[in-house]
Coordinates of C-alpha atoms and ligand atoms in Angstrom, one line a residue:
X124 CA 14.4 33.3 -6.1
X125 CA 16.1 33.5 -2.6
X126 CA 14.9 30.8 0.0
X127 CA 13.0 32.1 2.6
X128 CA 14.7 31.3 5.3
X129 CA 13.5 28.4 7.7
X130 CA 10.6 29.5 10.6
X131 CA 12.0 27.0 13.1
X132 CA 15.6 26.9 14.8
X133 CA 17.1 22.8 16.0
X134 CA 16.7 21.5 19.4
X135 CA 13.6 24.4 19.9
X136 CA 10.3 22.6 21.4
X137 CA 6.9 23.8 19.2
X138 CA 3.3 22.9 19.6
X139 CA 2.1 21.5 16.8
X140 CA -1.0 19.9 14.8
X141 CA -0.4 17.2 12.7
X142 CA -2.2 17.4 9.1
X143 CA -1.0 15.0 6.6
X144 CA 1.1 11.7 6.8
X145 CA 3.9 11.2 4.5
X146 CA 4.6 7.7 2.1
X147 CA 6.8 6.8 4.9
X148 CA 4.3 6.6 7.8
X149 CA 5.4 9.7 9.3
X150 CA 3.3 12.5 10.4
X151 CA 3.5 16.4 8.5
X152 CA 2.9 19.6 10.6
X153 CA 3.6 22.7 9.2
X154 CA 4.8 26.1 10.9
X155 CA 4.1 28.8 8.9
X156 CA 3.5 26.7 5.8
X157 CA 6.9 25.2 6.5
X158 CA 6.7 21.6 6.8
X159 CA 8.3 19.6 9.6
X160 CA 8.6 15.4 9.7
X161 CA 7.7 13.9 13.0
X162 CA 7.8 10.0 13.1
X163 CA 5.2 8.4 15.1
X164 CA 2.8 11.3 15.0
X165 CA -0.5 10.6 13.3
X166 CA -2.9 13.4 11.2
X167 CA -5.3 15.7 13.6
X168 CA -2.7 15.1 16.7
X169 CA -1.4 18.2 18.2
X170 CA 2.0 17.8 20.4
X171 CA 5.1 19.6 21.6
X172 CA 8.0 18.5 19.2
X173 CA 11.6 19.2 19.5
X174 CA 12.9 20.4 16.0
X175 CA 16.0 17.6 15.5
X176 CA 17.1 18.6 11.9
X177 CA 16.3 21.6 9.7
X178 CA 17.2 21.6 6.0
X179 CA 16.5 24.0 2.8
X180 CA 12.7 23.2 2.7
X181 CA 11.5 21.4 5.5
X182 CA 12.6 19.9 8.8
X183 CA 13.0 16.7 11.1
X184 CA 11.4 16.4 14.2
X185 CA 10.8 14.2 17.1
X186 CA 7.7 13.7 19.4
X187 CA 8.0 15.5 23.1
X188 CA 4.7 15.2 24.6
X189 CA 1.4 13.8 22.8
X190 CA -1.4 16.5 23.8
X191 CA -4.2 15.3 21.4
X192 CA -4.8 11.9 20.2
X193 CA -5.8 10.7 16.5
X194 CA -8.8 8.3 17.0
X195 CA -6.7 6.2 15.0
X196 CA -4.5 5.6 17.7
X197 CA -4.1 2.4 18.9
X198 CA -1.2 0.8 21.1
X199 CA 1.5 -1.6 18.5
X200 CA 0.6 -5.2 19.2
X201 CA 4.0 -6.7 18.4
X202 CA 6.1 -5.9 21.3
X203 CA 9.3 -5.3 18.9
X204 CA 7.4 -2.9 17.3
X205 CA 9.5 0.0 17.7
X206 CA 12.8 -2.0 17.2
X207 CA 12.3 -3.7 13.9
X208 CA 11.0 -0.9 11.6
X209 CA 9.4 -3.9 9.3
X210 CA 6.3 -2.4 9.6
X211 CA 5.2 1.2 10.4
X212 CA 1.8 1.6 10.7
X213 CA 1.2 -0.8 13.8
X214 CA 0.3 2.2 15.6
X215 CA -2.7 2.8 13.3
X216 CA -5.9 0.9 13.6
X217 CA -6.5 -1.2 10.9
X218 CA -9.7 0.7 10.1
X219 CA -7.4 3.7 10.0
X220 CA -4.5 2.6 7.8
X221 CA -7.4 1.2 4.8
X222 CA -8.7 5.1 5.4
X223 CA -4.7 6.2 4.8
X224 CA -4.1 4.5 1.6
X225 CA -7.3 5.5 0.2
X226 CA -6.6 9.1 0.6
X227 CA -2.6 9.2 -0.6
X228 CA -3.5 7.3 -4.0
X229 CA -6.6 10.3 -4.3
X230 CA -4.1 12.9 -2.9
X231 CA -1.5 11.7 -5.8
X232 CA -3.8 11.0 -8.7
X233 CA -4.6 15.1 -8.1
X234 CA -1.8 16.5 -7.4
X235 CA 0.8 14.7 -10.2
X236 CA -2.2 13.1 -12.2
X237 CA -3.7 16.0 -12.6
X238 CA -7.0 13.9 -12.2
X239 CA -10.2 15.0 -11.7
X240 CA -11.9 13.4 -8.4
X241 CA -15.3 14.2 -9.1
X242 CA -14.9 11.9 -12.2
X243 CA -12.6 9.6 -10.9
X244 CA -13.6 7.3 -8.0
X245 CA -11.0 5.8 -5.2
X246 CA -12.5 3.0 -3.7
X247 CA -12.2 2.3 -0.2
X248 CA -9.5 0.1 -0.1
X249 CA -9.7 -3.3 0.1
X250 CA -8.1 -4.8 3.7
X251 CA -7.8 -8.1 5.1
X252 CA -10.7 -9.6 7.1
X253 CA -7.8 -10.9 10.0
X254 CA -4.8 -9.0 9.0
X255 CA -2.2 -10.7 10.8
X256 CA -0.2 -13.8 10.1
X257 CA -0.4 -13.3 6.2
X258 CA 3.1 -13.1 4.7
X259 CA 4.0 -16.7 3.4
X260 CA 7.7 -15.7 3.0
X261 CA 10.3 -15.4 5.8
X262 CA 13.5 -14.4 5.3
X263 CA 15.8 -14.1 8.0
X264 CA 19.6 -13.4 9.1
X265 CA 21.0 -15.6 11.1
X266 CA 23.6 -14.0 14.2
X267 CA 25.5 -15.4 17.3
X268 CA 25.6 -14.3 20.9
X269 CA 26.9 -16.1 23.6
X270 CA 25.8 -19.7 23.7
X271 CA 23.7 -19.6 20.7
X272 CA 22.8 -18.7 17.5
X273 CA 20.1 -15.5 16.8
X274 CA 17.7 -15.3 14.0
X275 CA 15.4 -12.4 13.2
X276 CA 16.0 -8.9 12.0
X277 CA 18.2 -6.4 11.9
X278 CA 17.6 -3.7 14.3
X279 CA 16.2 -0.6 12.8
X280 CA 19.5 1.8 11.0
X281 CA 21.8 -1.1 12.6
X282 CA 23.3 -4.5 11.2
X283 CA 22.8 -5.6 15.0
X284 CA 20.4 -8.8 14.7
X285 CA 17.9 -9.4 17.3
X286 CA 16.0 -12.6 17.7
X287 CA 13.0 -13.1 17.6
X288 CA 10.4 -15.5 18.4
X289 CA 7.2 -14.6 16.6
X290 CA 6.4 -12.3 13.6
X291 CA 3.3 -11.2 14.0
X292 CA 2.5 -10.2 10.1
X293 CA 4.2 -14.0 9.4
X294 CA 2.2 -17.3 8.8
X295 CA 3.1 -18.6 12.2
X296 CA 4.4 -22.1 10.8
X297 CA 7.1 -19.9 9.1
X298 CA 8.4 -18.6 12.3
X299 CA 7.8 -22.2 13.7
X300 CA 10.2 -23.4 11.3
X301 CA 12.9 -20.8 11.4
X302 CA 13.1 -21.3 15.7
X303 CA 13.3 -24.7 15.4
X304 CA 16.0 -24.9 12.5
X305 CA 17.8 -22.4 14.5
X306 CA 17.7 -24.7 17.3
X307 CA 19.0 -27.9 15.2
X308 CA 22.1 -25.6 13.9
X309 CA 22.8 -25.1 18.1
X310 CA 22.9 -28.4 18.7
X311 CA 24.7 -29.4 15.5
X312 CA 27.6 -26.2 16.5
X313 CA 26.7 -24.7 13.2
X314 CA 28.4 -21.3 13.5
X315 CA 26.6 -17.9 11.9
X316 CA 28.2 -15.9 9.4
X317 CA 30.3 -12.8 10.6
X318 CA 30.2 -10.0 8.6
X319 CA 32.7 -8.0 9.6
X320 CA 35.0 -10.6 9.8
X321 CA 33.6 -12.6 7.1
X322 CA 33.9 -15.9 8.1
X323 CA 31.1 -18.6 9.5
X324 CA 28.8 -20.8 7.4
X325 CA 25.0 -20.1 8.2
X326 CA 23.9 -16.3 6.7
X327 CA 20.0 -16.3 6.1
X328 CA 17.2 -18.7 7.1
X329 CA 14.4 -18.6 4.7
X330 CA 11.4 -20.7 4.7
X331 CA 8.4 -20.6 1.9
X332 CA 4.9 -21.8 2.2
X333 CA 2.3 -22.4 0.2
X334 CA -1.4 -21.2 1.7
X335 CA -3.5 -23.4 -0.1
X336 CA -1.3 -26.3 -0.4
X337 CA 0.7 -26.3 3.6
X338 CA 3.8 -27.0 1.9
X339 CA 7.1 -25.9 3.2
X340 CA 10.1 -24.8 1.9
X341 CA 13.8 -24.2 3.9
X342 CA 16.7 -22.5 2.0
X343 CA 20.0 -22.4 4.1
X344 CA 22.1 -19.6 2.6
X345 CA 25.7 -20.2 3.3
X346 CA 29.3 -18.6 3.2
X347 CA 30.1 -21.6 1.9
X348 CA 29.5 -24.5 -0.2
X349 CA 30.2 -27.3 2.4
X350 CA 26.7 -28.7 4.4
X351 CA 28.1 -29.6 7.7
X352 CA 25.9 -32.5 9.4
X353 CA 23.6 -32.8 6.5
X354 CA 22.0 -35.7 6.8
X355 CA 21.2 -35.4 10.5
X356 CA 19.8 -32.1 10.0
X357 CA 17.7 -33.2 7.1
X358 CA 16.6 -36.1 9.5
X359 CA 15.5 -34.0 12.0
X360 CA 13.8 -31.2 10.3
X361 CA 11.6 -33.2 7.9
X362 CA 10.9 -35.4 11.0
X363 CA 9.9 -31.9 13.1
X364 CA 7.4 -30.3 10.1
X365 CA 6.5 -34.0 7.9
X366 CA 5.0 -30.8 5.7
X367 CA 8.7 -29.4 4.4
X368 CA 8.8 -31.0 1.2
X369 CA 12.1 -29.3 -0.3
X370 CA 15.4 -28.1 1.2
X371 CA 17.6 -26.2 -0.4
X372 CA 21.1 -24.7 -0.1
X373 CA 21.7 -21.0 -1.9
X374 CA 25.5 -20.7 -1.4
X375 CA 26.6 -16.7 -1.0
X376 CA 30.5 -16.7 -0.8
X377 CA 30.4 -12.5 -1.1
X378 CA 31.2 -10.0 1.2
X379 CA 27.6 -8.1 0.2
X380 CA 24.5 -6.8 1.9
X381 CA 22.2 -8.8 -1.2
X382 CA 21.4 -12.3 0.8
X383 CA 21.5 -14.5 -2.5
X384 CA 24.0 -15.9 -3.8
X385 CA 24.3 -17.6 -7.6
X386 CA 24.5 -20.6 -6.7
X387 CA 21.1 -22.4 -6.0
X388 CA 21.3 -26.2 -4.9
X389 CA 18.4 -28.5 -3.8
X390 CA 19.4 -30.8 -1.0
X391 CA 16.5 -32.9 -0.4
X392 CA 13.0 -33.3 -1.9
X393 CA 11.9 -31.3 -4.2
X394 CA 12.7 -28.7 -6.5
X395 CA 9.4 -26.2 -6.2
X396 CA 6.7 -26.1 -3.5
X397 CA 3.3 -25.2 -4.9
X398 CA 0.3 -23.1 -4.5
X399 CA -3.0 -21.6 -6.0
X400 CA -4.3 -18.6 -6.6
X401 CA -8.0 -19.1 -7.4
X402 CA -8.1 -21.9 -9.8
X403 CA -4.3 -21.4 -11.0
X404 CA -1.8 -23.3 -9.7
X405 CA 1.8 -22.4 -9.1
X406 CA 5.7 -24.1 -8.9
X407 CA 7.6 -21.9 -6.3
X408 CA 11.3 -22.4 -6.5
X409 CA 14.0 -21.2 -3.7
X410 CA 14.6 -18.1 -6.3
X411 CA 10.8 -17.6 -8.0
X412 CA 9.2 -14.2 -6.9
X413 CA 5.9 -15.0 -5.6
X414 CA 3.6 -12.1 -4.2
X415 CA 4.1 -12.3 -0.4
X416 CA 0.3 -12.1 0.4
X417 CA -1.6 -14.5 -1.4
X418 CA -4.7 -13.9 -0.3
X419 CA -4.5 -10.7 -0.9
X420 CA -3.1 -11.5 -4.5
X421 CA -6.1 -13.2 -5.1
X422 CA -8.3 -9.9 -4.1
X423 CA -6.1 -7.9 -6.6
X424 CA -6.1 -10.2 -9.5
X425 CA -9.6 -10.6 -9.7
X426 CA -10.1 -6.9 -9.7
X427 CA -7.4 -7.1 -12.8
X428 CA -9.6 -9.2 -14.2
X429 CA -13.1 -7.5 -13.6
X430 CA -11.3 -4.3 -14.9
X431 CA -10.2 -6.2 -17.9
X432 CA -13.9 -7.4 -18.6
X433 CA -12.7 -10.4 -21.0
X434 CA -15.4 -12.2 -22.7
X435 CA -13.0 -15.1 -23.8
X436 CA -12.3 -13.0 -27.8
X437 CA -9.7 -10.8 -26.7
X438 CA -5.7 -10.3 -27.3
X439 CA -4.2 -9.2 -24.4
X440 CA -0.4 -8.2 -23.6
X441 CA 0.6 -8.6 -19.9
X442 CA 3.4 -6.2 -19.3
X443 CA 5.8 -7.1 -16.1
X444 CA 4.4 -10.1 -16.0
X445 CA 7.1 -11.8 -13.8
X446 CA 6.2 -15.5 -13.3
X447 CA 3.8 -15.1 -15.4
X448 CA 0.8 -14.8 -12.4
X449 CA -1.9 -12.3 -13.8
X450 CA -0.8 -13.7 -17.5
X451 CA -2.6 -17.3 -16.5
X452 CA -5.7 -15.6 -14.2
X453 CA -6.3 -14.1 -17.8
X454 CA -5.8 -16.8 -19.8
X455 CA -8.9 -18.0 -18.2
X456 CA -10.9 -15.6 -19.9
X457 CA -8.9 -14.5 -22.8
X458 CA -8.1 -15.8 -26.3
X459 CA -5.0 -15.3 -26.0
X460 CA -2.2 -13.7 -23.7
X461 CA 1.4 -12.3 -24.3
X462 CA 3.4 -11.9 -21.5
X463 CA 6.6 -10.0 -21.3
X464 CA 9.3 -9.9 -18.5
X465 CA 12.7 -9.0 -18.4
X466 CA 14.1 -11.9 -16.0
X467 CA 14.5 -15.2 -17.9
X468 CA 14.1 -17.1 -15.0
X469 CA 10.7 -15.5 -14.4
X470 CA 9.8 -16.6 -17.9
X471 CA 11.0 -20.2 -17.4
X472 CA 8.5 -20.3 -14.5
X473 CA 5.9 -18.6 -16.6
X474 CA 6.4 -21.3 -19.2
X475 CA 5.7 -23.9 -16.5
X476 CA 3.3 -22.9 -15.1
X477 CA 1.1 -22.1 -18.3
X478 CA 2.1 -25.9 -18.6
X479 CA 1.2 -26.8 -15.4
X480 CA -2.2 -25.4 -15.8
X481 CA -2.5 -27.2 -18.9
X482 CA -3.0 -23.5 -20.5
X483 CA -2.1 -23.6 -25.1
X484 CA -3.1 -19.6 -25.2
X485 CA -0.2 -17.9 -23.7
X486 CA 2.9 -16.9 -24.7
X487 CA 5.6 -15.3 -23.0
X488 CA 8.9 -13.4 -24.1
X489 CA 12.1 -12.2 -22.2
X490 CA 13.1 -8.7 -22.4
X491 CA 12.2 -5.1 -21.6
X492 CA 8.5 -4.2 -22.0
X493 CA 9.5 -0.6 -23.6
X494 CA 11.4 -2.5 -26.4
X495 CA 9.4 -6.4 -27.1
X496 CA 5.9 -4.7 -27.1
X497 CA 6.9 -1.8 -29.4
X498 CA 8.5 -4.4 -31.6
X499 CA 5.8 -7.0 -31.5
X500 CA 3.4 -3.8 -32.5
X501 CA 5.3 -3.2 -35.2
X502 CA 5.2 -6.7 -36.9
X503 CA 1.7 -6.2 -37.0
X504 CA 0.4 -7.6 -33.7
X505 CA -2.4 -5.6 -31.4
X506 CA -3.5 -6.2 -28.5
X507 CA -7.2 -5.0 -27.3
X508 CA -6.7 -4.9 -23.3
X509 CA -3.3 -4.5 -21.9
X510 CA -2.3 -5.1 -18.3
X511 CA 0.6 -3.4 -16.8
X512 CA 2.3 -4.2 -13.5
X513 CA 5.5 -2.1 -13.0
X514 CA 8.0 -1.9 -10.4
X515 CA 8.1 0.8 -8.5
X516 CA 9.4 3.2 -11.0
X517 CA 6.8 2.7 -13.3
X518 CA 6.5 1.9 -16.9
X519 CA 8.8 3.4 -19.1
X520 CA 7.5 6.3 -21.5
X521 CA 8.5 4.3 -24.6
X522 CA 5.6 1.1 -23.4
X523 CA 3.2 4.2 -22.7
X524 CA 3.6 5.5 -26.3
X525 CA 3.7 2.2 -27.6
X526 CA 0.0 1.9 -25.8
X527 CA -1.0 5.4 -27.2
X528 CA 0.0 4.3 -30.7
X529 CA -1.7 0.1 -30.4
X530 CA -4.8 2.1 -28.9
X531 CA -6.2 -0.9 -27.0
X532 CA -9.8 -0.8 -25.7
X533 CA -8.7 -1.0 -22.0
X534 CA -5.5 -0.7 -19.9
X535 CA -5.4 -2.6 -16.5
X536 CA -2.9 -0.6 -13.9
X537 CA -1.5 -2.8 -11.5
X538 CA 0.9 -0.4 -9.4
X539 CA 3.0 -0.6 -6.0
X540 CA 3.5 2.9 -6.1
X541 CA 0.7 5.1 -6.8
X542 CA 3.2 8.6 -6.8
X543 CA 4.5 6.9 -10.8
X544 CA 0.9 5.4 -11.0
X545 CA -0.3 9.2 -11.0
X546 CA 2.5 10.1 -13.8
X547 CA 1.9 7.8 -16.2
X548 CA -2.1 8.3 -16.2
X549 CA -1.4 11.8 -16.7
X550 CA 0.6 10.8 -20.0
X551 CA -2.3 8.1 -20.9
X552 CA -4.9 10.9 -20.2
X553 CA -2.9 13.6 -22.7
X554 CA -2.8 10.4 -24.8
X555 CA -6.8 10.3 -25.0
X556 CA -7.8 7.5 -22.6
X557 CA -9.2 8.1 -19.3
X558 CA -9.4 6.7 -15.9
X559 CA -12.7 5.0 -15.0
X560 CA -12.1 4.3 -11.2
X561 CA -9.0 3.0 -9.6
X562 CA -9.1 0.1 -6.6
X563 CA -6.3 0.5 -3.5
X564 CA -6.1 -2.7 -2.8
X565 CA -4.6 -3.7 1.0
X566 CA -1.4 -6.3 0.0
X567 CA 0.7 -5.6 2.9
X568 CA -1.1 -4.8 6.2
X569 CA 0.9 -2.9 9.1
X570 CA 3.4 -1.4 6.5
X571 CA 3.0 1.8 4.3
X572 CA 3.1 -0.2 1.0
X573 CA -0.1 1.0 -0.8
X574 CA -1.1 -1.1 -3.9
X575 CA -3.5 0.1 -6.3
X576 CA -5.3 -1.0 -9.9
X577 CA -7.0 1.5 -12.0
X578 CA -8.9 0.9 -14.7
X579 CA -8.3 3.4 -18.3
X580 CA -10.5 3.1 -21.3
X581 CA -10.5 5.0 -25.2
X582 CA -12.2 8.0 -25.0
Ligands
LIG797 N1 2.9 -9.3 -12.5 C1 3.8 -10.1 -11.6 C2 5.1 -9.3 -11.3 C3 5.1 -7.9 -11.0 S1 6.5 -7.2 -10.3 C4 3.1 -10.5 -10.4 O1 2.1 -10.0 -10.1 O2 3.6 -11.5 -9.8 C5 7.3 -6.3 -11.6 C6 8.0 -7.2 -12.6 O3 8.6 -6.4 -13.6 C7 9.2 -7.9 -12.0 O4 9.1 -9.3 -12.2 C8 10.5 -7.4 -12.7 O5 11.5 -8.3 -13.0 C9 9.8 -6.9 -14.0 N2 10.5 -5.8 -14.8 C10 11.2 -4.8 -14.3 N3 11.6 -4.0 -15.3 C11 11.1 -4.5 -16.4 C12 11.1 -4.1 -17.8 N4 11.7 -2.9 -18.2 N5 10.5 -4.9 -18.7 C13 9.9 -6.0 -18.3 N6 9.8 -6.4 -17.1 C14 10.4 -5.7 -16.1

C-alpha cells in the first residue's frame, strides 16, 4: 500500500491541540490523524508549532506560541532545567506526572496487552510524599575551564560539561560532596580528563550514600592509575564529611563514552557502605547496582511482596534478581528463594548479603534466567510464586514458557518498561494466567521512567 503522503510541509507554522504525551515526555498532536512530536508541549494545550522535521509517518515539531495551557503546567524549579535533559517532566506538576504514568502503563496494557481494563485495575500510582532530593547516587564528569575544574553534566546532545552547584532530584549531601572534592582537586592542580585529546587524570566524580545509614562513598575515576596528592586529599575529605567512610579509585585508561573502567581499587576505609531496605540490610560496593531511590524501592518491594502473598510455605524463583534485593525481602516470608542473575558480581553481593542478614533459605545462581530456570525445572524443581524483574527488554520468551510449563500459583511483575511489560502478559495471558491488578509505582520523580508491578495468577 502506497504512503499517503504527509498533511504538513517543514518550516510551516500550524495550530494545534495537544492529545497524548509520548514515553519520552513529549507532547502528540495530530493533523489529520497524522501525528506530529512537539517537545515541551503537554496533553489538552493548543499552540502554533512550526513543523521542524517530517518523516514517512509522523513529524517533529517545535513550540511557537502557547495559546492554551494544561492545568498541569507548572514553571521547572531547577533553573538548568532546560539545559541538562536529566529530567523531563519538571514542567509537569507532580500531581500531573503520577496521573501520566498511570494512564501510559493502562494505554499499553490495551493496546499491546491486549488487556481488558474493565477487569484489570491500574492503580493510581504511587509518588513520593516530597519528591525532591531522593537519588542517593551521583555520578558526575569532571571538565576544566579557565582557572578551575567543572563538575556536573553534559549539556543536553553535547559532550560540553556544565557545572553545577545543586541537583535538585540529588540527596543534597551528594552534591555537597562532589563541590567540595572538586574544590580540593583545584587546590591540589589536579587536571580533568580531555577527551578529545585524551590526556588528564580526573574523569568522573561519584559519591554513594546510604539513606538509612548516612554513610558516604567517593569513587575517583581516573585516566590513570597514579593518585596524585593522596594522602592530603584523603586528609582533607574525610576531615570535610567525618561521614565518608570509603574512597575508592576506579581506574579507566580507555578512550570510551562507558565511565568505568576494570579496575576497581579502595584507597581508604572501607570496602562497601551500607544500607536498609525495610529490615534488610545491604553492602554497597563502588561497582554493586543499588536501586537509585530507596525509598521508593521500599514502596515497590513491599507491593512485590503483598502481591506475592507468602505465608512462610512457599518455593519461590526470583528471576533478575541482581544483588539479590527482592530475593532477601522474600526470604522473610518464604521457605525458600532461588535467585538467578546473569552478573557474577551481582551474585557475590547476593551471597553476602543473604549472609549479612543472617538469611540459610536462599540460594542464588549465575547465568541467564531463559536457560538456569528452564534447567533447574527440568531436574525436578518447582517453584509456586515467581518474581520477575527484567531489564528493559523484558523477559525472554524461553523464561515465559518455562513459567507456562512450572505453572506456579502466582507471577510477581516487576518492570521498568511497561511497553515489554504489556507483551509478555499478553503471552502469560494466551498461556492461561491472568492479570489481577498492576501497581505504577513512582521510582524516579521528574523523569519519564514509569515503573510498574502486576500481579498474574492460574486461571
Ligand atoms: N531485582 C534487582 C535487579 C533488577 S535490574 C533489584 O531490584 O535490584 C535487572 C537485572 O537483570 C540486572 O541485574 C541485570 O544484570 C539482570 N539481567 C539482565 N539480563 C539477564 C538475563 N538474561 N538473565 C538473568 N539476569 C539478567
Amino acid at each position: 500500500m502506497a504512503k499517503r503522503q504527509a498533511p504538513v510541509v517543514k518550516n510551516e507554522i500550524y495550530d494545534v491541540t495537544f492529545e497524548d504525551l509520548t514515553h519520552e515526555g513529549a507532547g502528540v498532536a495530530k493533523i489529520e490523524g497524522f501525528p506530529i512530536f512537539v517537545e515541551n508541549a503537554l496533553p489538552d494545550e493548543q499552540a502554533k508549532i512550526k513543523v521542524i522535521k517530517v518523516n514517512k509517518g509522523f513529524a517533529f515539531g517545535r513550540l511557537v506560541e502557547l495559546k492554551q495551557e494544561s492545568a498541569h503546567r507548572i514553571d521547572a524549579p531547577c533553573p538548568i532545567y532546560s539545559q541538562c535533559g536529566g529530567c523531563q517532566l519538571q514542567h509537569v506538576s507532580y500531581e500531573g506526572q503520577l496521573e501520566y504514568k498511570r494512564k501510559q502503563v493502562e494505554q499499553v496494557l490495551a493496546r499491546i496487552g491486549k488487556l481488558d481494563l474493565n477487569q484489570v485495575k491500574v492503580h493510581p500510582t504511587l509518588g513520593m510524599e516530597d519528591p525532591w532530593s531522593y537519588r542517593n547516587k551521583a555520578q558526575v564528569p569532571v571538565g576544566e575551564r579557565e582557572g578551575g575544574l567543572v563538575a556536573g553534566f553534559y549539556q543536553k546532545r553535547s559532550h560540553d560539561i556544565i557545572d553545577m552547584e545543586r541537583c535538585l532530584i540529588q540527596q543534597a549531601d551528594n552534591d555537597d560532596v562532589v563541590q567540595a572534592v572538586k574544590r580540593i582537586c583545584e587546590k591540589y592542580g589536579i587536571r580533568a580528563y580531555n577527551e578529545e585529546k585524551h590526556k588528564g587524570w580526573l574523569r568522573h566524580i561519584m559519591v554513594r550514600y546510604g539513606l538509612i545509614t548516612n554513610e558516604l562513598m567517593v569513587v575517583f575515576v581516573t585516566r590513570t592509575a597514579d593518585f596524585p596528592h593522596k594522602a592530603d586529599m584523603i586528609k582533607e575529605i574525610t576531615e570535610t564529611f567525618p561521614r565518608v567512610k570509603s574512597i575508592v579509585q576506579n581506574i579507566n585508561s580507555k578512550r570510551t563514552n562507558v565511565i568505568f573502567g576494570d579496575e576497581t581499587n579502595v584507597i581508604w576505609g572501607e570496602e562497601y557502605i551500607y544500607d536498609k531496605i525495610g529490615d534488610v540490610k545491604f553492602a554497597i560496593s563502588a561497582r554493586s547496582f543499588y536501586q537509585v531511590n530507596p525509598e521508593q524501592t521500599k514502596v515497590l518491594y513491599d507491593k512485590a511482596l503483598e502481591y506475592a502473598q507468602l505465608t512462610g510455605e512457599e518455593s519461590v524463583i526470583d528471576a533478575y534478581c541482581g544483588i539479590g534485593t527482592i530475593s532477601l525481602f522474600l526470604a522473610q516470608k518464604a521457605k525458600k528463594v532461588f535467585g538467578v542473575e546473569i552478573v557474577p558480581e551481582a551474585i557475590e553481593d547476593a551471597n553476602r548479603n543473604a549472609e549479612l542478614n543472617g538469611f540459610t533459605n536462599a540460594e542464588f545462581a549465575v547465568g541467564e534466567a531463559e536457560v538456569v530456570i528452564p534447567n533447574w525445572y527440568k531436574q525436578g524443581n518447582k517453584a509456586d510464586v515467581i518474581v520477575v524483574d527484567p531489564p528493559r527488554k523484558g523477559c525472554d520468551e524461553a523464561l515465559l514458557t518455562t513459567i507456562l510449563d512450572m505453572k506456579p500459583k502466582r507471577v510477581v511483575y516487576v518492570s521498568c518498561n511497561p511497553g515489554t511489560l504489556a507483551r509478555d502478559l499478553h503471552l502469560l495471558e494466551q498461556g492461561g494466567y491472568e492479570t489481577v491488578e498492576v501497581q505504577p509505582v513512582d521510582m524516579f520523580p521528574h523523569t519519564v521512567h514509569c515503573e510498574a508491578v502486576a500481579l498474574i495468577e492460574l486461571k
